[in-house]
Tab-separated table of C-alpha atoms in Angstrom:
chain	number	residue	atom	x	y	z
A	1	MET	CA	0.063	-0.055	0.232
A	2	LYS	CA	1.266	3.489	-1.049
A	3	THR	CA	1.841	5.870	1.680
A	4	PRO	CA	-0.448	8.817	1.452
A	5	ARG	CA	0.556	12.366	0.947
A	6	LEU	CA	-0.627	14.512	3.926
A	7	PRO	CA	-1.785	17.584	3.346
A	8	ILE	CA	0.188	20.550	5.238
A	9	ALA	CA	-2.303	21.726	7.246
A	10	ILE	CA	-2.601	18.209	8.968
A	11	GLN	CA	1.149	18.185	9.648
A	12	GLN	CA	0.821	21.611	10.975
A	13	ALA	CA	-2.019	20.483	13.668
A	14	VAL	CA	0.420	17.657	14.681
A	15	MET	CA	3.402	19.793	15.126
A	16	GLN	CA	1.026	22.326	16.849
A	17	SER	CA	-0.051	19.842	19.275
A	18	LEU	CA	3.158	18.286	20.049
A	19	ARG	CA	4.719	21.817	20.659
A	20	ASP	CA	1.752	22.721	22.727
A	21	LYS	CA	1.805	19.447	24.970
A	22	LEU	CA	5.579	19.617	25.151
A	23	ALA	CA	5.443	23.317	26.596
A	24	LEU	CA	3.101	22.452	28.979
A	25	ALA	CA	5.221	19.757	30.061
A	26	ASN	CA	8.327	21.575	30.063
A	27	GLN	CA	6.486	24.485	32.223
A	28	LYS	CA	5.025	21.661	34.883
A	29	LEU	CA	8.170	19.498	35.003
A	30	GLY	CA	10.711	22.781	35.158
A	31	ARG	CA	12.575	21.445	32.223
A	32	SER	CA	13.095	22.082	28.845
A	33	TYR	CA	13.062	18.625	26.747
A	34	PRO	CA	13.609	19.224	23.152
A	35	GLU	CA	10.946	18.723	20.640
A	36	PRO	CA	11.019	15.138	19.295
A	37	LYS	CA	11.402	14.505	15.458
A	38	VAL	CA	8.203	13.636	13.571
A	39	VAL	CA	7.980	11.005	10.871
A	40	TYR	CA	4.596	9.855	8.832
A	41	GLN	CA	5.921	5.993	8.505
A	42	GLN	CA	4.116	4.330	10.877
A	43	ARG	CA	2.715	0.962	9.387
A	44	GLY	CA	0.498	-1.564	10.239
A	45	THR	CA	-2.736	-1.065	12.492
A	46	ALA	CA	-0.372	1.012	15.142
A	47	ALA	CA	-1.570	4.326	15.416
A	48	GLY	CA	1.917	5.630	16.176
A	49	THR	CA	4.866	4.819	18.142
A	50	ALA	CA	7.670	6.523	20.084
A	51	TRP	CA	11.306	5.585	19.230
A	52	LEU	CA	13.425	6.272	22.643
A	53	ALA	CA	16.914	5.930	21.266
A	54	ASP	CA	16.154	8.039	18.218
A	55	TYR	CA	13.781	10.595	20.177
A	56	GLU	CA	11.136	10.173	17.476
A	57	ILE	CA	7.644	9.718	17.130
A	58	ARG	CA	6.426	7.756	13.888
A	59	LEU	CA	2.578	8.243	13.132
A	60	ASN	CA	0.438	6.228	10.725
A	61	PRO	CA	-0.468	8.341	8.202
A	62	VAL	CA	-3.345	6.243	6.629
A	63	LEU	CA	-4.967	6.314	10.287
A	64	LEU	CA	-3.993	10.120	10.558
A	65	LEU	CA	-5.907	10.724	7.586
A	66	GLU	CA	-8.681	8.861	8.521
A	67	ASN	CA	-8.879	10.173	12.200
A	68	GLN	CA	-7.110	14.002	12.340
A	69	GLN	CA	-8.825	15.203	15.450
A	70	ALA	CA	-8.155	12.146	17.357
A	71	PHE	CA	-4.724	12.026	16.515
A	72	VAL	CA	-4.047	15.683	17.248
A	73	GLU	CA	-5.804	15.273	20.823
A	74	GLU	CA	-5.096	11.718	21.854
A	75	VAL	CA	-2.081	9.907	19.648
A	76	VAL	CA	0.248	12.830	19.429
A	77	PRO	CA	0.264	13.600	23.474
A	78	HIS	CA	0.235	9.424	23.739
A	79	GLU	CA	3.608	9.197	21.769
A	80	LEU	CA	4.733	12.062	23.620
A	81	ALA	CA	4.477	10.949	27.125
A	82	HIS	CA	6.427	7.887	26.213
A	83	LEU	CA	9.422	9.850	25.378
A	84	LEU	CA	9.082	12.395	28.105
A	85	VAL	CA	8.827	9.540	30.621
A	86	TRP	CA	12.152	7.922	29.386
A	87	LYS	CA	13.678	11.470	29.450
A	88	HIS	CA	12.585	12.008	32.518
A	89	PHE	CA	12.326	8.309	34.393
A	90	GLY	CA	14.588	5.950	32.555
A	91	ARG	CA	13.569	2.819	30.946
A	92	VAL	CA	9.971	2.100	32.882
A	93	ALA	CA	6.694	-0.261	31.711
A	94	PRO	CA	5.723	1.362	28.870
A	95	HIS	CA	2.025	2.038	30.062
A	96	GLY	CA	2.835	1.885	33.523
A	97	LYS	CA	2.284	4.226	36.213
A	98	GLU	CA	4.751	6.870	35.346
A	99	TRP	CA	3.265	6.867	31.961
A	100	LYS	CA	-0.081	7.089	33.399
A	101	TRP	CA	0.895	10.249	35.403
A	102	MET	CA	2.237	12.054	32.638
A	103	MET	CA	-0.377	11.290	30.260
A	104	GLU	CA	-3.046	12.652	32.813
A	105	SER	CA	-1.237	15.087	35.331
A	106	VAL	CA	1.131	16.484	33.149
A	107	LEU	CA	-0.266	16.626	30.014
A	108	GLY	CA	-3.937	16.510	30.834
A	109	VAL	CA	-4.875	13.899	28.384
A	110	PRO	CA	-7.080	10.588	29.608
A	111	ALA	CA	-4.500	7.597	29.483
A	112	ARG	CA	-5.561	5.013	27.113
A	113	ARG	CA	-3.322	2.373	26.133
A	114	THR	CA	-4.935	1.530	22.531
A	115	HIS	CA	-6.961	3.381	20.236
A	116	GLN	CA	-10.284	2.504	18.791
A	117	PHE	CA	-10.052	3.796	15.183
A	118	LYS	CA	-11.698	1.665	12.536
A	119	LEU	CA	-9.087	-0.222	10.512
A	120	GLU	CA	-10.826	-1.422	7.474
A	121	SER	CA	-8.761	0.785	4.919
A	122	LEU	CA	-5.739	-1.265	6.509
A	123	ARG	CA	-6.803	-4.801	6.429
A	124	ARG	CA	-6.085	-6.323	3.007
A	125	ASN	CA	-4.784	-9.400	4.019
A	126	THR	CA	-6.018	-10.607	7.196
A	127	PHE	CA	-7.110	-13.795	8.905
A	128	PRO	CA	-9.529	-14.561	11.251
A	129	TYR	CA	-9.014	-16.099	14.647
A	130	HIS	CA	-10.870	-15.828	17.830
A	131	CYS	CA	-11.018	-16.158	21.315
A	132	ARG	CA	-13.633	-17.091	24.175
A	133	CYS	CA	-15.438	-13.227	23.845
A	134	GLN	CA	-14.894	-12.257	20.207
A	135	GLN	CA	-13.558	-12.341	17.004
A	136	HIS	CA	-9.885	-10.665	15.645
A	137	GLN	CA	-8.299	-10.251	12.515
A	138	LEU	CA	-4.299	-10.940	12.691
A	139	THR	CA	-2.289	-9.404	10.125
A	140	VAL	CA	-0.305	-11.381	7.735
A	141	ARG	CA	2.785	-11.096	9.651
A	142	ARG	CA	1.141	-11.532	12.754
A	143	HIS	CA	-0.401	-14.960	11.396
A	144	ASN	CA	2.564	-16.378	9.966
A	145	ARG	CA	4.451	-15.990	13.235
A	146	VAL	CA	1.855	-18.157	14.764
A	147	LEU	CA	2.079	-20.566	12.075
A	148	ARG	CA	6.135	-20.701	12.607
A	149	GLY	CA	5.434	-21.253	16.404
A	150	GLU	CA	7.325	-17.780	17.163
A	151	ALA	CA	3.939	-16.297	18.845
A	152	VAL	CA	0.883	-16.636	20.858
A	153	TYR	CA	-1.215	-13.808	20.908
A	154	ARG	CA	-3.945	-13.112	23.700
A	155	CYS	CA	-7.207	-11.268	23.805
A	156	VAL	CA	-6.771	-7.857	25.524
A	157	ARG	CA	-10.156	-8.055	27.194
A	158	CYS	CA	-10.406	-12.073	28.311
A	159	GLY	CA	-6.318	-13.045	28.215
A	160	GLU	CA	-7.370	-16.145	26.471
A	161	PRO	CA	-4.931	-17.283	23.739
A	162	LEU	CA	-5.999	-16.516	19.894
A	163	ILE	CA	-7.285	-19.743	18.120
A	164	ALA	CA	-7.083	-19.488	14.030
A	165	ASP	CA	-10.737	-20.032	12.745
A	166	ALA	CA	-11.227	-23.460	10.831
A	167	THR	CA	-10.848	-21.657	7.149
A	168	ASN	CA	-7.152	-20.937	7.868
């Protein structure tokens, strides 16, 4: 899938959100953390990732185009919080108490671990799996890891392992 071109207005909104939240964090923490690099190269179903060693935020351009306001209000602060926690506390649990504190007390954003964006536009080659409470769609990469015995994926709701549907 070709990466879509992002209108400059969307990129500006992302950067404005990043700069506003970073200024707020620097003021509340009494620090002057630098502005991280932002790239639009995140693939798959993840909305974004924070690359600690590179001090970089990677955003999914497809999901950004489809969910602009939520990205600006939630995803950008979420990934920024990961970088700030790493700078402030060192290496800790990715969504642990330090991250929750950074999200809620410092950045003023609800601490949600995962997004709820519709993923239909991303799901081209997926494989149906199920647990005891719901259906799941695994990407080709995850499906192949299951087939090779390299991974077992669990439902975040019920904790049960995901089982491939009989059609696989």
